mmCIF file of C-alpha atoms and ligand atoms in Angstrom:
data_model
loop_
_atom_site.group_PDB
_atom_site.id
_atom_site.type_symbol
_atom_site.label_atom_id
_atom_site.label_comp_id
_atom_site.label_asym_id
_atom_site.label_seq_id
_atom_site.Cartn_x
_atom_site.Cartn_y
_atom_site.Cartn_z
ATOM 1 C CA MET A 1 -8.311 -4.584 -12.316
ATOM 2 C CA LEU A 2 -9.809 -6.966 -10.161
ATOM 3 C CA GLY A 3 -12.537 -5.107 -8.577
ATOM 4 C CA ALA A 4 -13.959 -1.585 -8.752
ATOM 5 C CA ALA A 5 -12.244 -0.114 -5.889
ATOM 6 C CA TRP A 6 -12.258 3.088 -4.675
ATOM 7 C CA ILE A 7 -8.805 3.131 -4.717
ATOM 8 C CA ALA A 8 -8.656 2.020 -8.411
ATOM 9 C CA ASN A 9 -11.143 4.665 -9.413
ATOM 10 C CA ARG A 10 -9.799 7.578 -7.348
ATOM 11 C CA ALA A 11 -5.958 7.088 -8.195
ATOM 12 C CA VAL A 12 -4.787 4.193 -9.902
ATOM 13 C CA LEU A 13 -7.176 4.238 -13.372
ATOM 14 C CA PRO A 14 -6.377 7.771 -13.958
ATOM 15 C CA ALA A 15 -2.615 7.323 -13.089
ATOM 16 C CA LEU A 16 -2.718 4.101 -15.685
ATOM 17 C CA ARG A 17 -4.323 6.304 -18.250
ATOM 18 C CA ALA A 18 -1.500 9.057 -18.215
ATOM 19 C CA ALA A 19 1.367 6.498 -17.643
ATOM 20 C CA ARG A 20 3.591 5.830 -20.700
ATOM 21 C CA GLY A 21 3.242 2.255 -21.967
ATOM 22 C CA CYS A 22 0.400 1.166 -19.743
ATOM 23 C CA GLU A 23 -3.206 0.202 -20.955
ATOM 24 C CA THR A 24 -6.288 -1.010 -18.479
ATOM 25 C CA LEU A 25 -7.328 -3.460 -21.050
ATOM 26 C CA ALA A 26 -10.501 -5.232 -18.520
ATOM 27 C CA ILE A 27 -12.026 -4.929 -15.357
ATOM 28 C CA ALA A 28 -14.216 -7.353 -13.160
ATOM 29 C CA SER A 29 -16.525 -6.747 -10.188
ATOM 30 C CA ARG A 30 -19.020 -8.489 -8.337
ATOM 31 C CA ASP A 31 -21.395 -6.285 -9.147
ATOM 32 C CA PRO A 32 -21.193 -6.050 -13.494
ATOM 33 C CA ALA A 33 -23.031 -2.525 -13.432
ATOM 34 C CA ARG A 34 -20.134 -1.001 -11.437
ATOM 35 C CA ALA A 35 -17.563 -2.576 -13.752
ATOM 36 C CA ARG A 36 -19.344 -1.261 -16.552
ATOM 37 C CA GLU A 37 -19.680 2.132 -15.419
ATOM 38 C CA LEU A 38 -15.901 2.316 -14.206
ATOM 39 C CA ALA A 39 -15.006 0.960 -17.714
ATOM 40 C CA THR A 40 -17.162 3.916 -19.477
ATOM 41 C CA ARG A 41 -15.336 6.299 -17.235
ATOM 42 C CA HIS A 42 -11.908 5.170 -17.605
ATOM 43 C CA ARG A 43 -11.913 4.056 -21.192
ATOM 44 C CA ILE A 44 -11.413 0.232 -20.363
ATOM 45 C CA ARG A 45 -12.053 -1.719 -23.166
ATOM 46 C CA ARG A 46 -13.312 -5.455 -21.609
ATOM 47 C CA VAL A 47 -15.568 -6.192 -19.025
ATOM 48 C CA HIS A 48 -15.288 -9.540 -17.721
ATOM 49 C CA ALA A 49 -18.132 -11.484 -15.943
ATOM 50 C CA ASP A 50 -15.770 -12.001 -12.721
ATOM 51 C CA TYR A 51 -12.338 -12.141 -11.640
ATOM 52 C CA ALA A 52 -11.600 -15.592 -12.578
ATOM 53 C CA ALA A 53 -12.711 -14.971 -16.267
ATOM 54 C CA LEU A 54 -10.219 -11.747 -16.101
ATOM 55 C CA LEU A 55 -7.542 -14.028 -15.031
ATOM 56 C CA GLY A 56 -8.175 -16.283 -18.157
ATOM 57 C CA ASP A 57 -7.879 -13.283 -20.727
ATOM 58 C CA PRO A 58 -4.502 -14.431 -22.555
ATOM 59 C CA ASP A 59 -4.255 -10.417 -23.485
ATOM 60 C CA ILE A 60 -3.481 -9.189 -20.153
ATOM 61 C CA ASP A 61 0.202 -8.895 -19.040
ATOM 62 C CA ALA A 62 -0.391 -8.013 -15.417
ATOM 63 C CA VAL A 63 -3.115 -7.533 -12.812
ATOM 64 C CA TYR A 64 -3.517 -4.656 -10.182
ATOM 65 C CA VAL A 65 -5.104 -6.254 -7.073
ATOM 66 C CA PRO A 66 -7.219 -3.482 -5.085
ATOM 67 C CA LEU A 67 -8.964 -6.060 -2.816
ATOM 68 C CA PRO A 68 -9.701 -6.158 0.863
ATOM 69 C CA ASN A 69 -6.395 -7.275 2.481
ATOM 70 C CA SER A 70 -7.615 -10.668 3.437
ATOM 71 C CA LEU A 71 -8.206 -11.345 -0.253
ATOM 72 C CA HIS A 72 -4.960 -10.105 -1.556
ATOM 73 C CA LEU A 73 -2.937 -13.494 -0.683
ATOM 74 C CA PRO A 74 -5.537 -15.795 -2.639
ATOM 75 C CA TRP A 75 -6.222 -13.669 -5.487
ATOM 76 C CA THR A 76 -2.412 -12.823 -6.171
ATOM 77 C CA LEU A 77 -1.812 -16.529 -5.714
ATOM 78 C CA ARG A 78 -4.468 -17.288 -8.491
ATOM 79 C CA ALA A 79 -3.163 -14.311 -10.914
ATOM 80 C CA LEU A 80 0.233 -15.492 -10.469
ATOM 81 C CA ALA A 81 -0.880 -18.939 -11.396
ATOM 82 C CA ALA A 82 -2.679 -17.822 -14.700
ATOM 83 C CA GLY A 83 0.883 -16.371 -15.543
ATOM 84 C CA LYS A 84 0.164 -12.842 -14.535
ATOM 85 C CA HIS A 85 2.594 -10.236 -13.338
ATOM 86 C CA VAL A 86 0.840 -8.780 -10.105
ATOM 87 C CA LEU A 87 0.957 -4.977 -8.627
ATOM 88 C CA CYS A 88 -0.720 -5.999 -5.301
ATOM 89 C CA GLU A 89 -2.059 -2.997 -3.055
ATOM 90 C CA LYS A 90 -0.747 -2.318 0.640
ATOM 91 C CA PRO A 91 -0.128 -4.324 2.911
ATOM 92 C CA LEU A 92 0.965 -7.219 0.583
ATOM 93 C CA ALA A 93 -0.765 -9.850 2.984
ATOM 94 C CA LEU A 94 -2.052 -9.888 6.562
ATOM 95 C CA ASP A 95 1.330 -11.262 8.014
ATOM 96 C CA ALA A 96 4.855 -11.880 7.003
ATOM 97 C CA ALA A 97 4.176 -15.587 6.511
ATOM 98 C CA GLY A 98 1.562 -14.956 3.830
ATOM 99 C CA ALA A 99 3.971 -12.439 2.174
ATOM 100 C CA GLY A 100 6.579 -15.070 2.117
ATOM 101 C CA GLU A 101 4.048 -17.429 0.310
ATOM 102 C CA MET A 102 3.316 -14.649 -2.342
ATOM 103 C CA ALA A 103 7.162 -13.921 -2.808
ATOM 104 C CA LEU A 104 7.714 -17.480 -3.180
ATOM 105 C CA ALA A 105 4.821 -18.213 -5.687
ATOM 106 C CA ALA A 106 5.933 -15.333 -7.964
ATOM 107 C CA GLN A 107 9.368 -16.689 -7.881
ATOM 108 C CA GLN A 108 8.253 -20.242 -8.778
ATOM 109 C CA ALA A 109 6.050 -18.375 -11.650
ATOM 110 C CA GLY A 110 8.692 -16.447 -12.839
ATOM 111 C CA ARG A 111 6.489 -13.219 -12.817
ATOM 112 C CA LEU A 112 6.948 -9.677 -11.127
ATOM 113 C CA LEU A 113 5.040 -9.267 -7.651
ATOM 114 C CA MET A 114 5.131 -5.841 -6.259
ATOM 115 C CA GLU A 115 3.280 -4.152 -3.323
ATOM 116 C CA ALA A 116 1.772 -0.934 -4.484
ATOM 117 C CA VAL A 117 3.455 1.321 -2.074
ATOM 118 C CA MET A 118 2.937 4.659 -3.730
ATOM 119 C CA TYR A 119 4.288 7.221 -1.603
ATOM 120 C CA ARG A 120 7.636 5.663 -1.945
ATOM 121 C CA PHE A 121 7.565 6.667 -5.565
ATOM 122 C CA HIS A 122 6.868 10.377 -4.918
ATOM 123 C CA PRO A 123 9.984 12.125 -5.851
ATOM 124 C CA ARG A 124 9.710 14.486 -2.734
ATOM 125 C CA THR A 125 9.622 11.266 -0.518
ATOM 126 C CA GLY A 126 12.757 10.111 -2.096
ATOM 127 C CA GLU A 127 14.687 13.481 -2.063
ATOM 128 C CA LEU A 128 14.118 13.549 1.762
ATOM 129 C CA VAL A 129 15.230 10.245 2.049
ATOM 130 C CA ARG A 130 18.330 10.532 0.224
ATOM 131 C CA SER A 131 19.080 13.824 1.866
ATOM 132 C CA LEU A 132 18.894 12.135 5.285
ATOM 133 C CA ARG A 133 21.615 9.427 3.929
ATOM 134 C CA GLY A 134 24.539 9.643 6.565
ATOM 135 C CA ALA A 135 22.530 11.802 8.834
ATOM 136 C CA GLU A 136 22.943 11.122 12.510
ATOM 137 C CA ILE A 137 18.999 10.582 12.993
ATOM 138 C CA ARG A 138 17.914 10.505 16.558
ATOM 139 C CA HIS A 139 14.338 10.234 16.245
ATOM 140 C CA VAL A 140 11.352 9.493 13.710
ATOM 141 C CA SER A 141 7.831 10.729 14.520
ATOM 142 C CA ALA A 142 5.156 9.328 11.934
ATOM 143 C CA ALA A 143 1.699 9.649 12.101
ATOM 144 C CA PHE A 144 -1.320 8.575 9.950
ATOM 145 C CA GLY A 145 -4.810 8.911 11.332
ATOM 146 C CA PHE A 146 -8.515 9.612 9.398
ATOM 147 C CA PRO A 147 -11.897 9.244 10.975
ATOM 148 C CA MET A 148 -13.203 5.937 9.904
ATOM 149 C CA ALA A 149 -17.054 6.564 9.610
ATOM 150 C CA ALA A 150 -18.229 3.630 7.690
ATOM 151 C CA PRO A 151 -19.112 0.574 9.750
ATOM 152 C CA GLU A 152 -19.842 -1.370 6.593
ATOM 153 C CA ASN A 153 -16.320 -1.004 4.961
ATOM 154 C CA TYR A 154 -14.078 -3.893 4.879
ATOM 155 C CA ARG A 155 -11.384 -1.906 7.238
ATOM 156 C CA MET A 156 -13.937 -2.552 10.037
ATOM 157 C CA ARG A 157 -14.349 -6.092 9.569
ATOM 158 C CA LEU A 158 -11.522 -8.283 10.938
ATOM 159 C CA GLU A 159 -12.388 -11.404 8.767
ATOM 160 C CA LEU A 160 -11.282 -9.135 5.851
ATOM 161 C CA GLY A 161 -8.058 -8.058 7.241
ATOM 162 C CA GLY A 162 -9.461 -4.643 8.736
ATOM 163 C CA GLY A 163 -7.871 -2.310 11.426
ATOM 164 C CA ALA A 164 -5.777 0.492 11.541
ATOM 165 C CA LEU A 165 -2.351 -1.400 12.002
ATOM 166 C CA LEU A 166 -2.698 -3.008 8.379
ATOM 167 C CA ASP A 167 -4.536 -0.229 6.776
ATOM 168 C CA VAL A 168 -2.285 2.857 7.922
ATOM 169 C CA GLY A 169 0.186 1.371 10.558
ATOM 170 C CA CYS A 170 1.639 -0.214 7.287
ATOM 171 C CA TYR A 171 2.840 3.329 6.122
ATOM 172 C CA VAL A 172 4.121 4.870 9.631
ATOM 173 C CA ALA A 173 6.156 1.352 9.901
ATOM 174 C CA ASP A 174 7.319 1.507 6.674
ATOM 175 C CA VAL A 175 8.842 5.193 6.627
ATOM 176 C CA ALA A 176 10.455 4.251 9.629
ATOM 177 C CA ARG A 177 12.331 1.140 8.322
ATOM 178 C CA TRP A 178 13.093 3.091 5.324
ATOM 179 C CA LEU A 179 14.845 5.556 7.320
ATOM 180 C CA LEU A 180 16.348 3.610 10.123
ATOM 181 C CA GLY A 181 16.481 -0.328 9.020
ATOM 182 C CA GLU A 182 14.859 -2.725 11.323
ATOM 183 C CA PRO A 183 14.264 -2.044 15.013
ATOM 184 C CA ASP A 184 15.624 -4.198 17.753
ATOM 185 C CA ARG A 185 13.192 -2.898 20.433
ATOM 186 C CA VAL A 186 9.229 -2.879 19.742
ATOM 187 C CA ARG A 187 6.578 -1.463 22.228
ATOM 188 C CA ALA A 188 3.019 -0.856 21.300
ATOM 189 C CA ILE A 189 -0.272 0.114 22.864
ATOM 190 C CA VAL A 190 -3.590 -0.387 21.002
ATOM 191 C CA ARG A 191 -7.215 0.663 21.481
ATOM 192 C CA ARG A 192 -9.625 -1.824 19.950
ATOM 193 C CA LYS A 193 -13.439 -1.290 19.158
ATOM 194 C CA GLY A 194 -14.249 -4.328 17.172
ATOM 195 C CA VAL A 195 -11.151 -3.897 14.985
ATOM 196 C CA ASP A 196 -7.811 -2.399 16.063
ATOM 197 C CA MET A 197 -8.599 1.510 15.914
ATOM 198 C CA THR A 198 -5.545 3.448 17.393
ATOM 199 C CA TRP A 199 -1.737 2.767 17.821
ATOM 200 C CA CYS A 200 0.930 4.093 19.747
ATOM 201 C CA VAL A 201 4.240 2.465 18.879
ATOM 202 C CA LEU A 202 7.621 3.132 20.106
ATOM 203 C CA LEU A 203 10.715 1.642 18.074
ATOM 204 C CA GLY A 204 14.270 1.536 19.106
ATOM 205 C CA PHE A 205 16.981 0.857 16.470
ATOM 206 C CA PRO A 206 20.418 -0.675 16.648
ATOM 207 C CA SER A 207 22.034 2.741 16.163
ATOM 208 C CA GLY A 208 20.275 4.279 19.204
ATOM 209 C CA ALA A 209 17.824 6.169 17.103
ATOM 210 C CA GLN A 210 14.169 5.833 18.342
ATOM 211 C CA ALA A 211 10.758 6.222 16.606
ATOM 212 C CA SER A 212 7.274 6.964 17.825
ATOM 213 C CA LEU A 213 4.425 5.794 15.395
ATOM 214 C CA PHE A 214 0.737 7.000 15.375
ATOM 215 C CA ALA A 215 -1.999 4.829 13.328
ATOM 216 C CA SER A 216 -5.720 5.672 13.786
ATOM 217 C CA PHE A 217 -9.104 5.482 12.474
ATOM 218 C CA GLU A 218 -10.458 7.746 15.143
ATOM 219 C CA SER A 219 -8.604 11.090 14.281
ATOM 220 C CA PRO A 220 -9.165 13.903 12.381
ATOM 221 C CA GLU A 221 -7.469 13.380 8.828
ATOM 222 C CA HIS A 222 -3.852 13.644 10.206
ATOM 223 C CA GLN A 223 -0.508 12.829 8.433
ATOM 224 C CA GLU A 224 3.023 13.909 9.527
ATOM 225 C CA LEU A 225 6.602 12.881 9.333
ATOM 226 C CA THR A 226 9.242 14.534 11.514
ATOM 227 C CA VAL A 227 13.003 13.568 11.304
ATOM 228 C CA VAL A 228 15.027 14.569 14.486
ATOM 229 C CA CYS A 229 18.871 14.775 13.322
ATOM 230 C CA ALA A 230 21.916 15.707 15.480
ATOM 231 C CA ASP A 231 21.919 18.917 13.457
ATOM 232 C CA ARG A 232 18.247 19.708 12.076
ATOM 233 C CA VAL A 233 14.754 18.675 12.169
ATOM 234 C CA VAL A 234 13.233 17.624 8.981
ATOM 235 C CA ARG A 235 9.444 17.782 8.498
ATOM 236 C CA LEU A 236 7.251 16.653 5.491
ATOM 237 C CA GLU A 237 3.495 17.664 5.123
ATOM 238 C CA ARG A 238 0.867 15.014 4.199
ATOM 239 C CA PRO A 239 4.008 12.530 3.774
ATOM 240 C CA PHE A 240 1.677 9.363 2.653
ATOM 241 C CA THR A 241 -1.032 10.551 0.528
ATOM 242 C CA ALA A 242 -0.031 13.562 -1.760
ATOM 243 C CA TRP A 243 -2.462 12.723 -4.490
ATOM 244 C CA ARG A 244 -1.391 14.716 -7.773
ATOM 245 C CA ASP A 245 0.514 17.967 -6.276
ATOM 246 C CA PRO A 246 2.259 18.266 -8.836
ATOM 247 C CA ASP A 247 3.744 14.658 -9.291
ATOM 248 C CA ASP A 248 1.729 11.710 -9.281
ATOM 249 C CA PRO A 249 3.102 9.074 -7.210
ATOM 250 C CA TYR A 250 0.868 6.333 -8.593
ATOM 251 C CA GLN A 251 1.773 7.159 -12.086
ATOM 252 C CA LEU A 252 5.443 7.009 -11.181
ATOM 253 C CA MET A 253 4.513 3.685 -9.458
ATOM 254 C CA VAL A 254 2.936 1.997 -12.284
ATOM 255 C CA GLU A 255 5.321 3.312 -14.789
ATOM 256 C CA ALA A 256 8.178 1.856 -12.658
ATOM 257 C CA PHE A 257 6.486 -1.459 -12.485
ATOM 258 C CA ALA A 258 5.411 -1.741 -16.096
ATOM 259 C CA ASP A 259 9.343 -0.971 -17.096
ATOM 260 C CA ALA A 260 10.311 -3.752 -14.843
ATOM 261 C CA VAL A 261 7.810 -6.165 -16.480
ATOM 262 C CA ARG A 262 9.105 -5.141 -19.751
ATOM 263 C CA SER A 263 12.673 -5.614 -18.963
ATOM 264 C CA GLY A 264 12.615 -8.409 -16.994
ATOM 265 C CA GLY A 265 14.315 -6.505 -14.002
ATOM 266 C CA PRO A 266 14.096 -6.405 -10.539
ATOM 267 C CA ALA A 267 10.825 -4.836 -9.119
ATOM 268 C CA PRO A 268 11.639 -1.293 -8.155
ATOM 269 C CA LEU A 269 10.202 -1.691 -4.626
ATOM 270 C CA PRO A 270 11.786 -5.172 -3.660
ATOM 271 C CA LEU A 271 9.499 -7.826 -1.868
ATOM 272 C CA GLU A 272 11.988 -8.201 0.910
ATOM 273 C CA SER A 273 11.026 -4.733 2.100
ATOM 274 C CA SER A 274 7.439 -5.708 1.894
ATOM 275 C CA ILE A 275 8.208 -8.896 3.788
ATOM 276 C CA ALA A 276 10.381 -6.933 6.332
ATOM 277 C CA ASN A 277 7.422 -4.383 6.971
ATOM 278 C CA LEU A 278 4.984 -7.359 7.896
ATOM 279 C CA VAL A 279 7.372 -8.646 10.165
ATOM 280 C CA LEU A 280 7.697 -5.547 11.962
ATOM 281 C CA LEU A 281 3.651 -5.264 11.801
ATOM 282 C CA ASP A 282 3.813 -8.680 13.417
ATOM 283 C CA ARG A 283 6.266 -7.777 16.043
ATOM 284 C CA ILE A 284 3.856 -4.544 16.949
ATOM 285 C CA ARG A 285 1.220 -6.972 17.291
ATOM 286 C CA ALA A 286 2.557 -9.505 19.715
ATOM 287 C CA ALA A 287 3.875 -6.343 21.573
ATOM 288 C CA ALA A 288 0.439 -4.814 21.907
ATOM 289 C CA VAL A 289 -0.889 -4.108 25.501
HETATM 290 N N1 NAP B 1 -2.086 3.077 -1.976
HETATM 291 C C1 NAP B 1 -3.468 3.735 -1.576
HETATM 292 O O1 NAP B 1 -3.090 5.068 -1.463
HETATM 293 C C2 NAP B 1 -4.501 3.282 -0.927
HETATM 294 C C3 NAP B 1 -5.600 3.958 -0.646
HETATM 295 C C4 NAP B 1 -6.791 3.102 -0.253
HETATM 296 C C5 NAP B 1 -6.725 2.027 -0.244
HETATM 297 N N2 NAP B 1 -5.486 1.184 -0.641
HETATM 298 C C6 NAP B 1 -5.555 -0.378 -0.324
HETATM 299 O O2 NAP B 1 -6.464 -0.715 -1.612
HETATM 300 C C7 NAP B 1 -6.971 -1.919 -1.311
HETATM 301 C C8 NAP B 1 -8.611 -1.418 -1.347
HETATM 302 O O3 NAP B 1 -9.260 -0.344 -0.752
HETATM 303 P P1 NAP B 1 -10.399 0.676 -1.411
HETATM 304 O O4 NAP B 1 -10.306 1.852 -0.176
HETATM 305 O O5 NAP B 1 -10.275 0.939 -2.358
HETATM 306 O O6 NAP B 1 -11.463 -0.600 -0.942
HETATM 307 P P2 NAP B 1 -13.036 -0.965 -1.510
HETATM 308 O O7 NAP B 1 -13.588 0.483 -2.245
HETATM 309 O O8 NAP B 1 -13.916 -1.434 -0.454
HETATM 310 O O9 NAP B 1 -12.629 -1.720 -2.492
HETATM 311 C C9 NAP B 1 -12.215 -3.297 -2.604
HETATM 312 C C10 NAP B 1 -12.902 -3.726 -3.606
HETATM 313 O O10 NAP B 1 -12.578 -5.308 -3.220
HETATM 314 C C11 NAP B 1 -13.920 -6.025 -3.927
HETATM 315 N N3 NAP B 1 -14.141 -7.131 -2.823
HETATM 316 C C12 NAP B 1 -14.094 -8.364 -3.212
HETATM 317 N N4 NAP B 1 -14.523 -8.977 -1.989
HETATM 318 C C13 NAP B 1 -14.949 -7.980 -1.529
HETATM 319 C C14 NAP B 1 -15.611 -8.462 -0.057
HETATM 320 N N5 NAP B 1 -16.140 -9.377 0.546
HETATM 321 N N6 NAP B 1 -15.928 -7.074 0.590
HETATM 322 C C15 NAP B 1 -15.435 -5.902 -0.001
HETATM 323 N N7 NAP B 1 -15.098 -5.830 -1.145
HETATM 324 C C16 NAP B 1 -14.770 -6.965 -1.820
HETATM 325 C C17 NAP B 1 -14.916 -5.205 -4.362
HETATM 326 O O11 NAP B 1 -14.822 -5.016 -5.456
HETATM 327 P P3 NAP B 1 -16.181 -5.457 -6.824
HETATM 328 O O12 NAP B 1 -17.329 -5.329 -5.508
HETATM 329 O O13 NAP B 1 -16.206 -4.203 -7.637
HETATM 330 O O14 NAP B 1 -15.424 -6.639 -6.983
HETATM 331 C C18 NAP B 1 -14.513 -3.604 -3.624
HETATM 332 O O15 NAP B 1 -14.734 -2.477 -4.669
HETATM 333 C C19 NAP B 1 -6.913 -1.994 0.375
HETATM 334 O O16 NAP B 1 -5.973 -3.017 0.235
HETATM 335 C C20 NAP B 1 -6.116 -0.820 0.681
HETATM 336 O O17 NAP B 1 -5.259 -1.149 1.705
HETATM 337 C C21 NAP B 1 -4.592 1.798 -0.951
#
């Protein structure tokens, strides 16, 4: 655990405790008291003085990186150089070039690198996507918004990779690509207030399908996925953060990652998908008016 992050405490540490074949051996934080607190709460045996010391621990096979987005790349590169496999939070990097650099480093180190896109591991999302294979999809509407009310949070700081596009836009872009592939047309309107706060994005796909995406830091908690097909309309409530009702996508994700580490098999979520998602986020940024 690199950092005593909210998401680690809320979801990933409990998932690791429940997961087969995984143990959270060590944590490091800039604040030793917080690291000790999480270590006690989640029964983590070792607390290292800092991130670098943790990477030097030879008993650690894999590192989870839940740092602010701008730190995903540097700490993933350091972890890979230290011989660790890496499960890195979403989005993998700030842009496609950064993600490509991370993928190359993983390949050269011979270590597994995967982006922690947990909703892809939820059985109901997988089922939905499978049920739509072969369907004539006309339109995908995806929304993810919440009220970002903490000005000190890294999400509100550009230099730490803040903004709604990287934070929640990555989900709505990903689900559109999962269902429809890569778009050939991108239009985007953004509202900024320091960082990018609200996005309205339109995508066109070679099949003729269309998508509209909403990503926001200034909406009530709001998640939505509606797929309009030629013969039916399919909806999923809270498509992205289902937490543990009744399956735990975080647990399924860490188990799939650990299985791939042990077997030497491919990442259950290929890096090509993470890079392609950032290619789309780059295109959305470039199209913004
Ligand atoms: N998959 C999901 O469901 C999900 C949900 C929320 C967030 N995330 C992702 O997880 C990552 C962390 O999000 P979070 O909400 O957990 O954020 P957070 O609570 O702010 O955690 C980020 C951690 O990064 C460390 N850090 C190191 N340098 C920092 C700096 N300069 N400023 C701030 N923090 C710094 C801090 O750990 P120490 O101080 O302990 O070292 C901090 O606890 C992001 O990439 C986000 O996109 C994923």
